[in-house]
mmCIF file with all atom_site columns, C-alpha atoms in Angstrom:
data_model
loop_
_atom_site.group_PDB
_atom_site.id
_atom_site.type_symbol
_atom_site.label_atom_id
_atom_site.label_alt_id
_atom_site.label_comp_id
_atom_site.label_asym_id
_atom_site.label_entity_id
_atom_site.label_seq_id
_atom_site.pdbx_PDB_ins_code
_atom_site.Cartn_x
_atom_site.Cartn_y
_atom_site.Cartn_z
_atom_site.occupancy
_atom_site.B_iso_or_equiv
_atom_site.pdbx_formal_charge
_atom_site.auth_seq_id
_atom_site.auth_comp_id
_atom_site.auth_asym_id
_atom_site.auth_atom_id
_atom_site.pdbx_PDB_model_num
ATOM 1   C CA . MET Q 1 1   ? 143.609 102.553 149.604 1.00 0.00 ? 13  MET Q CA 1
ATOM 2   C CA . SER Q 1 2   ? 144.441 104.786 146.614 1.00 0.00 ? 14  SER Q CA 1
ATOM 3   C CA . HIS Q 1 3   ? 142.614 102.269 144.384 1.00 0.00 ? 15  HIS Q CA 1
ATOM 4   C CA . ALA Q 1 4   ? 139.524 102.570 146.526 1.00 0.00 ? 16  ALA Q CA 1
ATOM 5   C CA . VAL Q 1 5   ? 139.611 106.385 146.323 1.00 0.00 ? 17  VAL Q CA 1
ATOM 6   C CA . ALA Q 1 6   ? 140.094 106.233 142.536 1.00 0.00 ? 18  ALA Q CA 1
ATOM 7   C CA . GLY Q 1 7   ? 137.178 103.763 142.226 1.00 0.00 ? 19  GLY Q CA 1
ATOM 8   C CA . LEU Q 1 8   ? 134.918 105.978 144.338 1.00 0.00 ? 20  LEU Q CA 1
ATOM 9   C CA . ALA Q 1 9   ? 135.893 109.033 142.272 1.00 0.00 ? 21  ALA Q CA 1
ATOM 10  C CA . LEU Q 1 10  ? 135.090 107.137 139.040 1.00 0.00 ? 22  LEU Q CA 1
ATOM 11  C CA . LEU Q 1 11  ? 131.764 105.971 140.466 1.00 0.00 ? 23  LEU Q CA 1
ATOM 12  C CA . ALA Q 1 12  ? 130.911 109.545 141.485 1.00 0.00 ? 24  ALA Q CA 1
ATOM 13  C CA . ALA Q 1 13  ? 131.764 110.831 137.992 1.00 0.00 ? 25  ALA Q CA 1
ATOM 14  C CA . ILE Q 1 14  ? 129.569 108.183 136.331 1.00 0.00 ? 26  ILE Q CA 1
ATOM 15  C CA . THR Q 1 15  ? 126.703 108.940 138.742 1.00 0.00 ? 27  THR Q CA 1
ATOM 16  C CA . LEU Q 1 16  ? 126.966 112.660 137.996 1.00 0.00 ? 28  LEU Q CA 1
ATOM 17  C CA . ALA Q 1 17  ? 126.976 112.050 134.223 1.00 0.00 ? 29  ALA Q CA 1
ATOM 18  C CA . ASN Q 1 18  ? 123.937 109.770 134.572 1.00 0.00 ? 30  ASN Q CA 1
ATOM 19  C CA . ALA Q 1 19  ? 122.091 112.428 136.601 1.00 0.00 ? 31  ALA Q CA 1
ATOM 20  C CA . LEU Q 1 20  ? 122.848 115.119 134.011 1.00 0.00 ? 32  LEU Q CA 1
ATOM 21  C CA . LEU Q 1 21  ? 121.637 112.886 131.140 1.00 0.00 ? 33  LEU Q CA 1
ATOM 22  C CA . THR Q 1 22  ? 118.470 112.032 133.076 1.00 0.00 ? 34  THR Q CA 1
ATOM 23  C CA . VAL Q 1 23  ? 117.716 115.723 133.608 1.00 0.00 ? 35  VAL Q CA 1
ATOM 24  C CA . ALA Q 1 24  ? 118.212 116.404 129.877 1.00 0.00 ? 36  ALA Q CA 1
ATOM 25  C CA . VAL Q 1 25  ? 115.879 113.535 128.896 1.00 0.00 ? 37  VAL Q CA 1
ATOM 26  C CA . VAL Q 1 26  ? 113.202 114.683 131.349 1.00 0.00 ? 38  VAL Q CA 1
ATOM 27  C CA . LYS Q 1 27  ? 113.379 118.250 129.971 1.00 0.00 ? 39  LYS Q CA 1
ATOM 28  C CA . ARG Q 1 28  ? 112.952 117.015 126.386 1.00 0.00 ? 40  ARG Q CA 1
ATOM 29  C CA . TRP Q 1 29  ? 110.108 114.707 127.384 1.00 0.00 ? 41  TRP Q CA 1
ATOM 30  C CA . ARG Q 1 30  ? 108.297 117.549 129.201 1.00 0.00 ? 42  ARG Q CA 1
ATOM 31  C CA . ALA Q 1 31  ? 108.742 119.832 126.198 1.00 0.00 ? 43  ALA Q CA 1
ATOM 32  C CA . ALA Q 1 32  ? 107.325 117.175 123.855 1.00 0.00 ? 44  ALA Q CA 1
ATOM 33  C CA . VAL Q 1 33  ? 104.361 116.447 126.125 1.00 0.00 ? 45  VAL Q CA 1
ATOM 34  C CA . THR Q 1 34  ? 103.437 120.091 126.671 1.00 0.00 ? 46  THR Q CA 1
ATOM 35  C CA . ALA Q 1 35  ? 103.967 121.189 123.033 1.00 0.00 ? 47  ALA Q CA 1
ATOM 36  C CA . PRO Q 1 36  ? 100.716 121.801 121.160 1.00 0.00 ? 48  PRO Q CA 1
ATOM 37  C CA . ALA Q 1 37  ? 99.770  118.954 118.848 1.00 0.00 ? 49  ALA Q CA 1
ATOM 38  C CA . GLN Q 1 38  ? 100.262 119.717 115.203 1.00 0.00 ? 50  GLN Q CA 1
ATOM 39  C CA . ALA Q 1 39  ? 97.096  119.381 113.176 1.00 0.00 ? 51  ALA Q CA 1
ATOM 40  C CA . PRO Q 1 40  ? 97.335  116.975 110.253 1.00 0.00 ? 52  PRO Q CA 1
ATOM 41  C CA . ALA Q 1 41  ? 97.459  118.536 106.830 1.00 0.00 ? 53  ALA Q CA 1
ATOM 42  C CA . ALA Q 1 42  ? 93.967  119.327 105.665 1.00 0.00 ? 54  ALA Q CA 1
ATOM 43  C CA . ALA Q 1 43  ? 92.642  117.288 102.762 1.00 0.00 ? 55  ALA Q CA 1
ATOM 44  C CA . PRO Q 1 44  ? 91.570  119.302 99.752  1.00 0.00 ? 56  PRO Q CA 1
ATOM 45  C CA . PRO Q 1 45  ? 87.870  120.149 99.862  1.00 0.00 ? 57  PRO Q CA 1
ATOM 46  C CA . GLY Q 1 46  ? 85.429  117.959 97.985  1.00 0.00 ? 58  GLY Q CA 1
ATOM 47  C CA . PRO Q 1 47  ? 85.532  114.314 97.063  1.00 0.00 ? 59  PRO Q CA 1
ATOM 48  C CA . PRO Q 1 48  ? 88.846  112.618 96.242  1.00 0.00 ? 60  PRO Q CA 1
ATOM 49  C CA . VAL Q 1 49  ? 89.845  112.833 92.590  1.00 0.00 ? 61  VAL Q CA 1
ATOM 50  C CA . LEU Q 1 50  ? 92.349  111.169 90.301  1.00 0.00 ? 62  LEU Q CA 1
ATOM 51  C CA . ALA Q 1 51  ? 95.001  112.994 88.286  1.00 0.00 ? 63  ALA Q CA 1
ATOM 52  C CA . VAL Q 1 52  ? 93.166  112.007 85.096  1.00 0.00 ? 64  VAL Q CA 1
ATOM 53  C CA . GLN Q 1 53  ? 89.655  113.224 84.350  1.00 0.00 ? 65  GLN Q CA 1
ATOM 54  C CA . GLU Q 1 54  ? 86.991  112.441 81.775  1.00 0.00 ? 66  GLU Q CA 1
ATOM 55  C CA . GLY Q 1 55  ? 88.054  113.710 78.379  1.00 0.00 ? 67  GLY Q CA 1
ATOM 56  C CA . ASP Q 1 56  ? 91.788  113.541 79.146  1.00 0.00 ? 68  ASP Q CA 1
ATOM 57  C CA . GLN Q 1 57  ? 94.097  111.443 77.049  1.00 0.00 ? 69  GLN Q CA 1
ATOM 58  C CA . ALA Q 1 58  ? 95.483  108.555 79.107  1.00 0.00 ? 70  ALA Q CA 1
ATOM 59  C CA . PRO Q 1 59  ? 98.984  109.310 80.402  1.00 0.00 ? 71  PRO Q CA 1
ATOM 60  C CA . GLU Q 1 60  ? 101.923 107.390 79.018  1.00 0.00 ? 72  GLU Q CA 1
ATOM 61  C CA . PHE Q 1 61  ? 102.729 104.367 81.144  1.00 0.00 ? 73  PHE Q CA 1
ATOM 62  C CA . THR Q 1 62  ? 104.279 100.944 80.850  1.00 0.00 ? 74  THR Q CA 1
ATOM 63  C CA . LEU Q 1 63  ? 102.906 97.822  82.480  1.00 0.00 ? 75  LEU Q CA 1
ATOM 64  C CA . HIS Q 1 64  ? 105.568 95.397  83.632  1.00 0.00 ? 76  HIS Q CA 1
ATOM 65  C CA . THR Q 1 65  ? 103.440 92.238  83.636  1.00 0.00 ? 77  THR Q CA 1
ATOM 66  C CA . PRO Q 1 66  ? 104.568 88.644  84.098  1.00 0.00 ? 78  PRO Q CA 1
ATOM 67  C CA . GLN Q 1 67  ? 103.936 88.192  80.362  1.00 0.00 ? 79  GLN Q CA 1
ATOM 68  C CA . GLY Q 1 68  ? 106.201 91.122  79.462  1.00 0.00 ? 80  GLY Q CA 1
ATOM 69  C CA . ASP Q 1 69  ? 106.060 94.890  79.160  1.00 0.00 ? 81  ASP Q CA 1
ATOM 70  C CA . LEU Q 1 70  ? 103.054 96.612  77.606  1.00 0.00 ? 82  LEU Q CA 1
ATOM 71  C CA . ALA Q 1 71  ? 102.955 100.343 76.848  1.00 0.00 ? 83  ALA Q CA 1
ATOM 72  C CA . ALA Q 1 72  ? 99.742  102.358 77.071  1.00 0.00 ? 84  ALA Q CA 1
ATOM 73  C CA . SER Q 1 73  ? 99.647  102.381 73.272  1.00 0.00 ? 85  SER Q CA 1
ATOM 74  C CA . GLY Q 1 74  ? 99.328  98.576  73.397  1.00 0.00 ? 86  GLY Q CA 1
ATOM 75  C CA . LEU Q 1 75  ? 95.820  99.025  74.784  1.00 0.00 ? 87  LEU Q CA 1
ATOM 76  C CA . ALA Q 1 76  ? 94.753  101.167 71.802  1.00 0.00 ? 88  ALA Q CA 1
ATOM 77  C CA . GLY Q 1 77  ? 91.960  99.939  69.601  1.00 0.00 ? 89  GLY Q CA 1
ATOM 78  C CA . HIS Q 1 78  ? 89.828  98.501  72.401  1.00 0.00 ? 90  HIS Q CA 1
ATOM 79  C CA . LEU Q 1 79  ? 88.127  99.552  75.598  1.00 0.00 ? 91  LEU Q CA 1
ATOM 80  C CA . ALA Q 1 80  ? 90.336  99.213  78.656  1.00 0.00 ? 92  ALA Q CA 1
ATOM 81  C CA . LEU Q 1 81  ? 89.408  99.265  82.310  1.00 0.00 ? 93  LEU Q CA 1
ATOM 82  C CA . VAL Q 1 82  ? 92.345  100.102 84.586  1.00 0.00 ? 94  VAL Q CA 1
ATOM 83  C CA . CYS Q 1 83  ? 91.625  98.999  88.170  1.00 0.00 ? 95  CYS Q CA 1
ATOM 84  C CA . PHE Q 1 84  ? 93.783  100.075 91.099  1.00 0.00 ? 96  PHE Q CA 1
ATOM 85  C CA . LEU Q 1 85  ? 93.244  97.507  93.847  1.00 0.00 ? 97  LEU Q CA 1
ATOM 86  C CA . ARG Q 1 86  ? 94.703  96.889  97.288  1.00 0.00 ? 98  ARG Q CA 1
ATOM 87  C CA . PRO Q 1 87  ? 95.019  93.415  98.864  1.00 0.00 ? 99  PRO Q CA 1
ATOM 88  C CA . ASP Q 1 88  ? 93.866  94.460  102.352 1.00 0.00 ? 100 ASP Q CA 1
ATOM 89  C CA . CYS Q 1 89  ? 90.910  96.560  101.182 1.00 0.00 ? 101 CYS Q CA 1
ATOM 90  C CA . GLY Q 1 90  ? 87.310  95.431  101.754 1.00 0.00 ? 102 GLY Q CA 1
ATOM 91  C CA . PRO Q 1 91  ? 85.846  97.693  99.033  1.00 0.00 ? 103 PRO Q CA 1
ATOM 92  C CA . THR Q 1 92  ? 88.396  96.249  96.596  1.00 0.00 ? 104 THR Q CA 1
ATOM 93  C CA . ARG Q 1 93  ? 87.120  92.724  97.261  1.00 0.00 ? 105 ARG Q CA 1
ATOM 94  C CA . GLU Q 1 94  ? 83.509  93.916  97.031  1.00 0.00 ? 106 GLU Q CA 1
ATOM 95  C CA . SER Q 1 95  ? 84.156  95.521  93.622  1.00 0.00 ? 107 SER Q CA 1
ATOM 96  C CA . LEU Q 1 96  ? 85.596  92.377  91.999  1.00 0.00 ? 108 LEU Q CA 1
ATOM 97  C CA . PRO Q 1 97  ? 82.253  90.813  90.945  1.00 0.00 ? 109 PRO Q CA 1
ATOM 98  C CA . ALA Q 1 98  ? 81.297  93.995  89.063  1.00 0.00 ? 110 ALA Q CA 1
ATOM 99  C CA . VAL Q 1 99  ? 84.728  94.143  87.391  1.00 0.00 ? 111 VAL Q CA 1
ATOM 100 C CA . ARG Q 1 100 ? 84.367  90.480  86.405  1.00 0.00 ? 112 ARG Q CA 1
ATOM 101 C CA . ARG Q 1 101 ? 80.887  91.122  84.916  1.00 0.00 ? 113 ARG Q CA 1
ATOM 102 C CA . TRP Q 1 102 ? 82.270  94.082  82.955  1.00 0.00 ? 114 TRP Q CA 1
ATOM 103 C CA . ALA Q 1 103 ? 85.155  91.975  81.666  1.00 0.00 ? 115 ALA Q CA 1
ATOM 104 C CA . GLU Q 1 104 ? 82.859  89.118  80.612  1.00 0.00 ? 116 GLU Q CA 1
ATOM 105 C CA . ALA Q 1 105 ? 80.393  91.470  78.907  1.00 0.00 ? 117 ALA Q CA 1
ATOM 106 C CA . ASN Q 1 106 ? 83.082  93.401  77.028  1.00 0.00 ? 118 ASN Q CA 1
ATOM 107 C CA . ALA Q 1 107 ? 85.634  90.658  76.288  1.00 0.00 ? 119 ALA Q CA 1
ATOM 108 C CA . PRO Q 1 108 ? 83.955  89.653  73.003  1.00 0.00 ? 120 PRO Q CA 1
ATOM 109 C CA . SER Q 1 109 ? 84.725  93.129  71.611  1.00 0.00 ? 121 SER Q CA 1
ATOM 110 C CA . GLY Q 1 110 ? 88.361  92.833  72.745  1.00 0.00 ? 122 GLY Q CA 1
ATOM 111 C CA . ALA Q 1 111 ? 88.160  94.954  75.885  1.00 0.00 ? 123 ALA Q CA 1
ATOM 112 C CA . ARG Q 1 112 ? 91.008  94.591  78.334  1.00 0.00 ? 124 ARG Q CA 1
ATOM 113 C CA . VAL Q 1 113 ? 91.102  94.770  82.113  1.00 0.00 ? 125 VAL Q CA 1
ATOM 114 C CA . VAL Q 1 114 ? 94.327  95.990  83.707  1.00 0.00 ? 126 VAL Q CA 1
ATOM 115 C CA . ALA Q 1 115 ? 94.654  95.173  87.418  1.00 0.00 ? 127 ALA Q CA 1
ATOM 116 C CA . VAL Q 1 116 ? 97.223  97.270  89.269  1.00 0.00 ? 128 VAL Q CA 1
ATOM 117 C CA . ILE Q 1 117 ? 97.634  95.819  92.746  1.00 0.00 ? 129 ILE Q CA 1
ATOM 118 C CA . ASN Q 1 118 ? 99.090  98.365  95.154  1.00 0.00 ? 130 ASN Q CA 1
ATOM 119 C CA . GLY Q 1 119 ? 100.636 96.483  98.051  1.00 0.00 ? 131 GLY Q CA 1
ATOM 120 C CA . ALA Q 1 120 ? 103.375 94.167  99.175  1.00 0.00 ? 132 ALA Q CA 1
ATOM 121 C CA . PRO Q 1 121 ? 104.035 91.361  96.682  1.00 0.00 ? 133 PRO Q CA 1
ATOM 122 C CA . ASP Q 1 122 ? 103.758 88.702  99.394  1.00 0.00 ? 134 ASP Q CA 1
ATOM 123 C CA . ALA Q 1 123 ? 100.223 89.938  100.260 1.00 0.00 ? 135 ALA Q CA 1
ATOM 124 C CA . ALA Q 1 124 ? 99.045  90.188  96.641  1.00 0.00 ? 136 ALA Q CA 1
ATOM 125 C CA . GLY Q 1 125 ? 98.635  86.437  96.021  1.00 0.00 ? 137 GLY Q CA 1
ATOM 126 C CA . PRO Q 1 126 ? 94.928  86.042  96.857  1.00 0.00 ? 138 PRO Q CA 1
ATOM 127 C CA . LEU Q 1 127 ? 94.009  89.173  94.899  1.00 0.00 ? 139 LEU Q CA 1
ATOM 128 C CA . LEU Q 1 128 ? 96.066  88.000  91.916  1.00 0.00 ? 140 LEU Q CA 1
ATOM 129 C CA . GLU Q 1 129 ? 94.147  84.705  92.004  1.00 0.00 ? 141 GLU Q CA 1
ATOM 130 C CA . ALA Q 1 130 ? 90.834  86.563  92.182  1.00 0.00 ? 142 ALA Q CA 1
ATOM 131 C CA . VAL Q 1 131 ? 91.534  88.749  89.122  1.00 0.00 ? 143 VAL Q CA 1
ATOM 132 C CA . GLY Q 1 132 ? 93.369  86.051  87.183  1.00 0.00 ? 144 GLY Q CA 1
ATOM 133 C CA . PRO Q 1 133 ? 90.271  84.576  85.494  1.00 0.00 ? 145 PRO Q CA 1
ATOM 134 C CA . PHE Q 1 134 ? 89.386  87.866  83.793  1.00 0.00 ? 146 PHE Q CA 1
ATOM 135 C CA . THR Q 1 135 ? 92.737  89.526  83.114  1.00 0.00 ? 147 THR Q CA 1
ATOM 136 C CA . GLU Q 1 136 ? 96.293  88.581  82.390  1.00 0.00 ? 148 GLU Q CA 1
ATOM 137 C CA . LEU Q 1 137 ? 97.372  92.211  82.607  1.00 0.00 ? 149 LEU Q CA 1
ATOM 138 C CA . THR Q 1 138 ? 98.309  92.351  86.263  1.00 0.00 ? 150 THR Q CA 1
ATOM 139 C CA . VAL Q 1 139 ? 100.945 94.480  87.903  1.00 0.00 ? 151 VAL Q CA 1
ATOM 140 C CA . VAL Q 1 140 ? 101.970 94.451  91.550  1.00 0.00 ? 152 VAL Q CA 1
ATOM 141 C CA . GLU Q 1 141 ? 103.570 97.639  92.790  1.00 0.00 ? 153 GLU Q CA 1
ATOM 142 C CA . ALA Q 1 142 ? 104.209 99.323  96.102  1.00 0.00 ? 154 ALA Q CA 1
ATOM 143 C CA . PRO Q 1 143 ? 101.597 101.759 97.383  1.00 0.00 ? 155 PRO Q CA 1
ATOM 144 C CA . ASN Q 1 144 ? 102.132 105.078 95.611  1.00 0.00 ? 156 ASN Q CA 1
ATOM 145 C CA . GLY Q 1 145 ? 104.114 103.188 92.976  1.00 0.00 ? 157 GLY Q CA 1
ATOM 146 C CA . PRO Q 1 146 ? 104.767 104.559 89.488  1.00 0.00 ? 158 PRO Q CA 1
ATOM 147 C CA . LEU Q 1 147 ? 101.376 103.676 87.966  1.00 0.00 ? 159 LEU Q CA 1
ATOM 148 C CA . ALA Q 1 148 ? 99.420  104.886 90.995  1.00 0.00 ? 160 ALA Q CA 1
ATOM 149 C CA . GLU Q 1 149 ? 101.464 108.089 90.927  1.00 0.00 ? 161 GLU Q CA 1
ATOM 150 C CA . THR Q 1 150 ? 100.865 108.578 87.195  1.00 0.00 ? 162 THR Q CA 1
ATOM 151 C CA . PHE Q 1 151 ? 97.088  108.278 87.630  1.00 0.00 ? 163 PHE Q CA 1
ATOM 152 C CA . GLY Q 1 152 ? 96.994  110.117 90.984  1.00 0.00 ? 164 GLY Q CA 1
ATOM 153 C CA . VAL Q 1 153 ? 95.596  107.177 92.949  1.00 0.00 ? 165 VAL Q CA 1
ATOM 154 C CA . ARG Q 1 154 ? 95.330  107.741 96.705  1.00 0.00 ? 166 ARG Q CA 1
ATOM 155 C CA . HIS Q 1 155 ? 92.234  105.639 97.484  1.00 0.00 ? 167 HIS Q CA 1
ATOM 156 C CA . HIS Q 1 156 ? 91.255  102.074 96.629  1.00 0.00 ? 168 HIS Q CA 1
ATOM 157 C CA . PRO Q 1 157 ? 89.663  100.777 94.601  1.00 0.00 ? 169 PRO Q CA 1
ATOM 158 C CA . SER Q 1 158 ? 90.065  103.368 91.850  1.00 0.00 ? 170 SER Q CA 1
ATOM 159 C CA . PHE Q 1 159 ? 89.015  102.881 88.249  1.00 0.00 ? 171 PHE Q CA 1
ATOM 160 C CA . VAL Q 1 160 ? 89.824  104.507 84.914  1.00 0.00 ? 172 VAL Q CA 1
ATOM 161 C CA . LEU Q 1 161 ? 87.845  103.547 81.812  1.00 0.00 ? 173 LEU Q CA 1
ATOM 162 C CA . LEU Q 1 162 ? 89.600  104.241 78.510  1.00 0.00 ? 174 LEU Q CA 1
ATOM 163 C CA . ASP Q 1 163 ? 87.958  104.175 75.096  1.00 0.00 ? 175 ASP Q CA 1
ATOM 164 C CA . ALA Q 1 164 ? 89.599  102.690 72.003  1.00 0.00 ? 176 ALA Q CA 1
ATOM 165 C CA . ASP Q 1 165 ? 91.678  105.796 71.299  1.00 0.00 ? 177 ASP Q CA 1
ATOM 166 C CA . GLY Q 1 166 ? 92.971  106.085 74.880  1.00 0.00 ? 178 GLY Q CA 1
ATOM 167 C CA . THR Q 1 167 ? 90.637  108.855 76.037  1.00 0.00 ? 179 THR Q CA 1
ATOM 168 C CA . VAL Q 1 168 ? 89.437  108.677 79.640  1.00 0.00 ? 180 VAL Q CA 1
ATOM 169 C CA . THR Q 1 169 ? 85.668  108.197 79.452  1.00 0.00 ? 181 THR Q CA 1
ATOM 170 C CA . GLU Q 1 170 ? 85.005  107.691 83.158  1.00 0.00 ? 182 GLU Q CA 1
ATOM 171 C CA . THR Q 1 171 ? 86.815  107.563 86.483  1.00 0.00 ? 183 THR Q CA 1
ATOM 172 C CA . GLY Q 1 172 ? 85.717  106.297 89.858  1.00 0.00 ? 184 GLY Q CA 1
ATOM 173 C CA . ILE Q 1 173 ? 87.038  106.025 93.384  1.00 0.00 ? 185 ILE Q CA 1
ATOM 174 C CA . GLY Q 1 174 ? 85.509  103.440 95.678  1.00 0.00 ? 186 GLY Q CA 1
ATOM 175 C CA . ASN Q 1 175 ? 83.213  100.479 95.246  1.00 0.00 ? 187 ASN Q CA 1
ATOM 176 C CA . GLY Q 1 176 ? 80.174  101.388 93.149  1.00 0.00 ? 188 GLY Q CA 1
ATOM 177 C CA . SER Q 1 177 ? 81.737  104.616 91.869  1.00 0.00 ? 189 SER Q CA 1
ATOM 178 C CA . LEU Q 1 178 ? 82.029  103.665 88.204  1.00 0.00 ? 190 LEU Q CA 1
ATOM 179 C CA . THR Q 1 179 ? 78.676  103.669 86.424  1.00 0.00 ? 191 THR Q CA 1
ATOM 180 C CA . ALA Q 1 180 ? 80.086  101.495 83.617  1.00 0.00 ? 192 ALA Q CA 1
ATOM 181 C CA . LEU Q 1 181 ? 80.417  98.673  86.156  1.00 0.00 ? 193 LEU Q CA 1
ATOM 182 C CA . ASP Q 1 182 ? 76.886  99.152  87.467  1.00 0.00 ? 194 ASP Q CA 1
ATOM 183 C CA . LEU Q 1 183 ? 75.308  99.075  83.997  1.00 0.00 ? 195 LEU Q CA 1
ATOM 184 C CA . VAL Q 1 184 ? 76.466  95.535  83.301  1.00 0.00 ? 196 VAL Q CA 1
ATOM 185 C CA . THR Q 1 185 ? 74.061  92.917  84.655  1.00 0.00 ? 197 THR Q CA 1
ATOM 186 C CA . VAL Q 1 186 ? 75.191  89.682  83.059  1.00 0.00 ? 198 VAL Q CA 1
#
């Protein structure tokens, strides 16, 4: 009989602990439900912008491509179009024909296209295949990776056009945002 009393006492203690924990959880849940929702951080006014602007010198960066590393200075001497693309982005896919036309029109003068694909490497395959015919300078990095951070990229597609001495001549965010791409009608 003493075992039965001890078992009942243990069961009562466990039930009491369970009840106390349940009350604590309910209080926290009620507090979370009744708390005022926090407003998301406000975006800066105006259209989105990159960290580089027209007239700026291109920031120092290194591309870690499958063919090897290439510093920003390795692009000197020719036009360069730096494209920040995302594999799951409709406007990115829509911008590819214009980027291809630009590459084909400017390749004879030695222009280079740099494709920075911001996304998971396993999702980048189709986009790598799509840009492959017009550039070998491809880099896959995580969203907000080092190159995107250097150029201040938060939206895709984003474009930076560099002249032969590395000066930013135009920037664009979104499909159709770079006039240099719209002027080419090959």
